Amino acid sequence: MSEHFDAIVVGAGPSGNAAAYTMAKGGLNVLQIDRGEYPGSKNVQGAILYADALERIIPDFRDHAPLERHVVEQRMWFLDETSHTGAHYRSDDFNEDRPNRYTILRAQFDKWFSKQVKEAGALLICETSVTNLVKNDTGKVIGVETDREGGPIFADIVVLGEGVNALVGQRAGLRPELKPNHVALAVKETHFLPEKTVRDRFNLAGEDDGVVIEVFGDVASGMVGTGFLYTNKESISIGVGCLISDFSETQISPYDLLDRFKTHPSVAPMLRDAELKEYVAHLIPEGGYNAIPQLTGDGWAIVGDAGQFVNAVHREGSNLAMTTGRLVGETVLQLKAEEKTMSEANLKLYRDKLKASFVMKDMKKYRKIPGLLEANKQMLTTYPRAISKALQAMLRVDGTSKRDKETEMMAAMKRQRGSWWGIATDMFKLARAWR
Amino acid sequence: MTSPVDFEVPADGLNMVVCIKQVPDSAQIRVHPVTNTIMRQGVPTIINPYDLFALEEAMRLRDQYGGKVTVLTMGPPMAEDALRRALGFGADDAVLITDRFFAGSDTLATSFALATALGTLGKDRAIDIVFTGKQTIDGDTAQVGPGIASRLNLNQLTYVSAIDTLDREKGEITVRRRAEGGVQVLKSKLPCLITMLEGANDMRRGTIQDMLRAARAQPTVWSAEDAGVDDIMKCGLRGSPTVVKKVFAPSPRSEAAEMVTVEGKKPQQIGNAVVDLIFAAQPKLEAELAAEPGV
Amino acid sequence: MAQAPKKPAGGRAGMKKELPEHFKAYKHVWVFVEIERGRVHPVSWELMGEGRKLANKLGVDLAAVVLGPDDETTKRAVREAFQYGADLCYVCEDEILADYRNEPFTKALTDIVNTYQPEILLLGATTLGRDLAGSVATTLKTGLTADSTELDVDDEKSLAATRPTFGGTLLCTIHTLNYRPQMATVRPRVMAMPEPDMSKGVGKIVNHSLNMVEKDIVTKILDFVADATTDDANLAYADVVVAGGMGLGGPQNFQLVKDLAATLGGEYGCSRPVVQKGWLPADRQIGQTGNTIRPKLYIAAGISGAIQHRVGVEGADLIVAINTDPNAKIFEFAHLGVVADALSVLPALNEAFAQRLKARTKKLEVV
Ligand SMILES: Cc1cc2nc3c(=O)[nH]c(=O)nc-3n(C[C@H](O)[C@H](O)[C@H](O)COP(=O)(O)OP(=O)(O)OC[C@H]3O[C@@H](n4cnc5c(N)ncnc54)[C@H](O)[C@@H]3O)c2cc1C
Ligand SMILES: Cc1cc2nc3c(=O)[nH]c(=O)nc-3n(C[C@H](O)[C@H](O)[C@H](O)COP(=O)(O)OP(=O)(O)OC[C@H]3O[C@@H](n4cnc5c(N)ncnc54)[C@H](O)[C@@H]3O)c2cc1C
Ligand SMILES: Nc1ncnc2c1ncn2[C@@H]1O[C@H](COP(=O)(O)O)[C@@H](O)[C@H]1O
């Protein structure tokens, strides 16, 4: 009693949901499979939602999605052991009708998104892992096997939105194994605070206003990584992320790192009296453009984190996931309408759409950053520290002239980086990578 | 009123109904330390874990003797999720009774509503066994099962750890029932109500077909009237003799614990210090302990 | 019950109408005396202690209800009921009541209630008590507060039963306003054991006959398999309890807890996650969904002190907590706190106790 669907989507994260929603809305018979107890059960962290990507899928999402706060202020902090140097940008322009960025709690958001998918007509089964792909004689993917009895289930196309680990794709030999320097491990906690305390602590006037803080420097103990803090309605999400390869090299545990971040004198006051609600560790693909695997083949396509679609510099992931999911969905709809098969050749359409979208353009633009930062850790360690020291020197009134201080600062920077040549090369590399 | 399956109870099969309740995963409920309010935000719901033992036991009987397992719940519309999950485990049919008149039910009103629905469910084909869990993790009263049995005049078999035999011809059932200090082996007759003890069995994993069927199912949804309730006054708040007068957080003890200084001490010194303090606080205890020393 | 607290408290309480006329005759506080396998469950006497207080507040009598066969156990239970404070005793003696079965016990108790009309009826929240209370309350169509942790009467002479709610994170107080009797069950050890008055003789006895014949009773007892008593934890009634929590790190370290308990001649226990991990069996769990204990000394090692654990141990005379976290909740209700690694403090304590008790025993011998 094996069933056949137009499409099977593996995963009910942002990418799988976007793909399943698009195809189901287009009238296809879609089965979505997730291993979690319910969609979002494995995604309990808070996050930033970039409106644009979702708006293209569900235009009126603002009316009913569980959004926490829209971001009116972005802070950038450089940390050393005792201080932070920061830039804040707050603008009332962010209080627009259709704000551009929101904080969300993934558990709630994913549940909501999944409900939209089901209402669009897709069939969802949870607590079921896809264990492998079923191929025919020619190697075309024709279905999936799961960890439940009752045999395989078949479909014209299998969309892999299985997230960063991408085990299904690996097992089926569609893609290589993940490299430790292509994934970051992020640890994140949610701390509960009364709504009013959140607003008071971050100077938020509007009920739904929110703040995002991005942190570089000492938080990551000289490893390639960053920290962040988001305000939700009644809680604060805080976390740090570093490359897996760095964790194993430095032997620092992710939890210790987060602890250090939380007790930093600049961070601790923001968490005072908060109650810890949940702790999660999750992988983030950070290999960038160069790490993107083959995205399509006969009867299959990859979307979201599984395809390494994360912009590490801007900490964007879910928007790329949703966009890639939507584009696959649109591709399949188009091929179906034209009565074409889901062959590798026909699925090139998806890759073309990607190339034409911001997704590939951004991925390409920043392609050098991950490797650069990894090979030149001073960019995330020495410079933030040096900036902090410099500012402190400037601000302290202690009888030294500002000019002498400047000279001393530059010398200190040079001491830390080794040479002027080193600094100059770093600047040059960074500029190139950003261009 | 669409049923998820066209499923008649086989003539010689068992007609069984399992009462399940959707409960918040209370391990994840938190009380805010400052405001003392319950933080329900994002607390996921689950099927009351005790009810799963009842469901599995019913499915085992079905697999052995043939028949049908229907899951029944009273709750808000979203309790449908719990029913769908039960179908995914392999239940055959599902019924939700939901109505604003049911809101605020205590155990008496809950058992009234469930018993009424069970009466309606068993109208064409009498129910042989009603199963409930031992207790819920939110209400935690263990009273709804006995309440249903009394109302429907079913032989009541609570805290059952195993069903030993079932004789369809004679309508006889033997079960093991946990009692204080031991296990009763009881012989009783169908129709009966069984509340299953935890650990009695291991819940199976439904097949992929079960999961697909569950995903497609539209559980039967009954209002109070559909369920056969003729007197709304027996439902919900109105039908509940008990009234919750206040809800509060336990107060902290007035004095804080006396802390034993540990700085610079070896474990043995700490041990001695603690023993001294214990016996200083409880002088009689030392004599008592010495009089009957341990092994 | 779970849904009830959603309603803002007070709203409904204000709706209290006059107690219906036919309930006004309901008077006195009753305790159901639970006999199973030849012994009275201690919870019955704990309830007598509590029932006495309620009866005094209401200015009414305290009665015991004893159901059992016509034998010495039943007679002894009746005698003891008076020693534990009963003013009178309702007795139903019948062979059918030799072992607990729901049907005859429900009939006996509801008949006696309907005939003699108590205003409050208390039962132990044991497997027997919960089985019986549910049927009796439903048959009588009255309210029942299960697993109460505190009983009181309010200004309007109504029973205020407090019990944990929302998974034990909060407490709620429940009333049965317009129905009688007001029923409540209480778990063993939640209430203190009163001192019996051995000088008290048997008082007024009201006999009641069951009016049932064995052949009309559907459920038969084929056998009773007693628990192997050797390994049976008698946690609830131990004078000294040593317990470990997740802070002990693994099952192997529970030997330290067992050793200390043995030295003190006490019992050992644990928090719930320890049971869930399978490190110790379920009957060792202490707390809201496990055993309630009232020892003279309770030592908790590596237990954070969650409210569900707390409600099970608050009756202890002296609580000693060992925890590495100075902010652990357990220090909020412990009497004595040690901020240190339990893995080193437990053996040290064991050693210190062993020496102290040996010394003490010696001294006793010398005297
Ligand atoms: C700490 C952290 C913070 C982040 N912050 C942001 C942010 O602020 N903004 C942002 O845009 N992005 C952020 N990201 C990135 C973002 O979370 C991801 O890019 C996004 O979730 C990717 O979506 P996805 O659908 O590809 O994968 P996922 O969300 O990982 O979903 C994959 C799903 O597939 C299921 N699955 C996996 N394998 C199987 C299988 N074999 N069978 C069945 N089901 C399977 C999983 O259960 C899961 O539900 C953050 C990531 C982390 C770790
Ligand atoms: C409906 C419901 C019912 C429940 N019923 C019960 C119940 O009956 N009984 C019960 O116990 N729980 C119950 N719980 C669970 C309860 O909420 C807590 O989760 C549980 O009590 C925590 O157990 P713990 O203290 O052992 O573990 P944790 O909370 O993990 O605490 C471990 C403690 O050990 C300390 N520690 C760590 N290492 C060491 C060391 N080396 N030396 C000393 N200390 C150390 C830590 O600081 C921490 O305080 C229930 C929960 C719910 C929702
Ligand atoms: N609302 C409900 N719907 C269905 N079954 C219920 C409901 N409430 C309780 N039950 C059943 O009754 C048992 C005992 O519940 P309780 O008396 O709340 O401890 C549970 O294990 C369920 O099987």
PDB file of C-alpha atoms and ligand atoms in Angstrom, chain B residues 25-28 137, chain C residues 166-168 244-249 270-274 285-291 301-309 322-325 328-329 340-343, ligand 2:
ATOM      1  CA  ASP B  25       3.987  19.345  29.203  1.00  0.00           C
ATOM      2  CA  SER B  26       4.201  20.395  32.807  1.00  0.00           C
ATOM      3  CA  ALA B  27       7.914  19.839  32.923  1.00  0.00           C
ATOM      4  CA  GLN B  28       8.002  23.026  30.908  1.00  0.00           C
ATOM      5  CA  ILE B 137      -0.363  15.061  35.189  1.00  0.00           C
TER       6      ILE B 137
ATOM      7  CA  PHE C 166      -0.316  23.300  37.437  1.00  0.00           C
ATOM      8  CA  GLY C 167       2.089  20.445  37.856  1.00  0.00           C
ATOM      9  CA  GLY C 168       2.772  21.464  41.418  1.00  0.00           C
ATOM     10  CA  GLY C 244      20.274  12.176  45.935  1.00  0.00           C
ATOM     11  CA  GLY C 245      19.422  14.141  42.801  1.00  0.00           C
ATOM     12  CA  MET C 246      20.823  14.762  39.368  1.00  0.00           C
ATOM     13  CA  GLY C 247      23.744  16.551  41.000  1.00  0.00           C
ATOM     14  CA  LEU C 248      25.241  13.159  41.852  1.00  0.00           C
ATOM     15  CA  GLY C 249      26.065  12.792  38.206  1.00  0.00           C
ATOM     16  CA  CYS C 270      15.824  10.482  45.067  1.00  0.00           C
ATOM     17  CA  SER C 271      14.343  13.197  42.917  1.00  0.00           C
ATOM     18  CA  ARG C 272      12.145  12.433  39.919  1.00  0.00           C
ATOM     19  CA  PRO C 273      14.668  12.795  37.097  1.00  0.00           C
ATOM     20  CA  VAL C 274      16.772  10.126  38.816  1.00  0.00           C
ATOM     21  CA  GLN C 285      11.021   8.928  44.335  1.00  0.00           C
ATOM     22  CA  ILE C 286      10.283  11.696  46.787  1.00  0.00           C
ATOM     23  CA  GLY C 287       7.967  14.575  46.010  1.00  0.00           C
ATOM     24  CA  GLN C 288       4.604  15.490  44.657  1.00  0.00           C
ATOM     25  CA  THR C 289       4.340  12.500  42.355  1.00  0.00           C
ATOM     26  CA  GLY C 290       6.335  10.177  44.592  1.00  0.00           C
ATOM     27  CA  ASN C 291       6.522   9.633  48.326  1.00  0.00           C
ATOM     28  CA  ALA C 301      22.412  15.836  48.127  1.00  0.00           C
ATOM     29  CA  GLY C 302      22.595  17.311  44.648  1.00  0.00           C
ATOM     30  CA  ILE C 303      18.900  18.154  44.590  1.00  0.00           C
ATOM     31  CA  SER C 304      17.946  21.593  43.335  1.00  0.00           C
ATOM     32  CA  GLY C 305      14.763  21.843  45.392  1.00  0.00           C
ATOM     33  CA  ALA C 306      12.056  22.273  42.759  1.00  0.00           C
ATOM     34  CA  ILE C 307       8.618  22.924  44.184  1.00  0.00           C
ATOM     35  CA  GLN C 308       7.440  19.425  43.273  1.00  0.00           C
ATOM     36  CA  HIS C 309      10.227  18.019  45.377  1.00  0.00           C
ATOM     37  CA  ILE C 322      24.232  19.743  50.061  1.00  0.00           C
ATOM     38  CA  ASN C 323      24.516  21.573  46.763  1.00  0.00           C
ATOM     39  CA  THR C 324      27.326  23.176  44.811  1.00  0.00           C
ATOM     40  CA  ASP C 325      25.119  26.064  43.779  1.00  0.00           C
ATOM     41  CA  ALA C 328      19.881  26.539  44.624  1.00  0.00           C
ATOM     42  CA  LYS C 329      16.223  26.715  45.546  1.00  0.00           C
ATOM     43  CA  ALA C 340      30.018  21.829  48.481  1.00  0.00           C
ATOM     44  CA  ASP C 341      30.464  18.822  46.260  1.00  0.00           C
ATOM     45  CA  ALA C 342      28.142  16.084  47.471  1.00  0.00           C
ATOM     46  CA  LEU C 343      30.500  13.438  46.214  1.00  0.00           C
TER      47      LEU C 343
HETATM   48  C1  LIG D   2       4.082  17.366  37.315  1.00  0.00           C
HETATM   49  C2  LIG D   2       5.455  17.260  37.877  1.00  0.00           C
HETATM   50  C3  LIG D   2       5.663  16.458  38.960  1.00  0.00           C
HETATM   51  C4  LIG D   2       6.931  16.335  39.509  1.00  0.00           C
HETATM   52  N1  LIG D   2       7.094  15.549  40.580  1.00  0.00           N
HETATM   53  C5  LIG D   2       8.301  15.483  41.151  1.00  0.00           C
HETATM   54  C6  LIG D   2       8.495  14.702  42.304  1.00  0.00           C
HETATM   55  O1  LIG D   2       7.584  14.058  42.814  1.00  0.00           O
HETATM   56  N2  LIG D   2       9.717  14.660  42.847  1.00  0.00           N
HETATM   57  C7  LIG D   2      10.787  15.364  42.328  1.00  0.00           C
HETATM   58  O2  LIG D   2      11.880  15.289  42.900  1.00  0.00           O
HETATM   59  N3  LIG D   2      10.631  16.081  41.220  1.00  0.00           N
HETATM   60  C8  LIG D   2       9.420  16.152  40.620  1.00  0.00           C
HETATM   61  N4  LIG D   2       9.281  16.886  39.495  1.00  0.00           N
HETATM   62  C9  LIG D   2      10.485  17.405  38.827  1.00  0.00           C
HETATM   63  C10 LIG D   2      10.990  18.718  39.423  1.00  0.00           C
HETATM   64  O3  LIG D   2      10.325  19.788  38.765  1.00  0.00           O
HETATM   65  C11 LIG D   2      12.490  18.869  39.167  1.00  0.00           C
HETATM   66  O4  LIG D   2      12.744  18.784  37.794  1.00  0.00           O
HETATM   67  C12 LIG D   2      13.348  17.833  39.886  1.00  0.00           C
HETATM   68  O5  LIG D   2      12.993  17.744  41.235  1.00  0.00           O
HETATM   69  C13 LIG D   2      14.803  18.200  39.760  1.00  0.00           C
HETATM   70  O6  LIG D   2      15.589  17.128  40.204  1.00  0.00           O
HETATM   71  P1  LIG D   2      17.063  17.382  40.729  1.00  0.00           P
HETATM   72  O7  LIG D   2      17.052  18.426  41.784  1.00  0.00           O
HETATM   73  O8  LIG D   2      17.614  16.060  41.074  1.00  0.00           O
HETATM   74  O9  LIG D   2      17.841  17.849  39.431  1.00  0.00           O
HETATM   75  P2  LIG D   2      18.354  19.282  38.974  1.00  0.00           P
HETATM   76  O10 LIG D   2      17.261  20.273  39.002  1.00  0.00           O
HETATM   77  O11 LIG D   2      19.080  19.049  37.719  1.00  0.00           O
HETATM   78  O12 LIG D   2      19.365  19.715  40.110  1.00  0.00           O
HETATM   79  C14 LIG D   2      20.613  19.151  40.348  1.00  0.00           C
HETATM   80  C15 LIG D   2      21.253  19.954  41.467  1.00  0.00           C
HETATM   81  O13 LIG D   2      22.494  19.372  41.832  1.00  0.00           O
HETATM   82  C16 LIG D   2      23.450  20.381  42.082  1.00  0.00           C
HETATM   83  N5  LIG D   2      24.756  19.763  41.894  1.00  0.00           N
HETATM   84  C17 LIG D   2      25.402  19.505  40.728  1.00  0.00           C
HETATM   85  N6  LIG D   2      26.560  18.879  40.970  1.00  0.00           N
HETATM   86  C18 LIG D   2      26.653  18.736  42.314  1.00  0.00           C
HETATM   87  C19 LIG D   2      27.608  18.162  43.189  1.00  0.00           C
HETATM   88  N7  LIG D   2      28.718  17.590  42.703  1.00  0.00           N
HETATM   89  N8  LIG D   2      27.388  18.219  44.498  1.00  0.00           N
HETATM   90  C20 LIG D   2      26.247  18.786  45.000  1.00  0.00           C
HETATM   91  N9  LIG D   2      25.306  19.344  44.222  1.00  0.00           N
HETATM   92  C21 LIG D   2      25.507  19.314  42.899  1.00  0.00           C
HETATM   93  C22 LIG D   2      23.090  21.459  41.102  1.00  0.00           C
HETATM   94  O14 LIG D   2      23.555  22.726  41.577  1.00  0.00           O
HETATM   95  C23 LIG D   2      21.548  21.386  41.080  1.00  0.00           C
HETATM   96  O15 LIG D   2      20.994  22.259  42.054  1.00  0.00           O
HETATM   97  C24 LIG D   2       8.024  17.023  38.939  1.00  0.00           C
HETATM   98  C25 LIG D   2       7.813  17.849  37.850  1.00  0.00           C
HETATM   99  C26 LIG D   2       6.552  17.981  37.327  1.00  0.00           C
HETATM  100  C27 LIG D   2       6.359  18.885  36.170  1.00  0.00           C
END
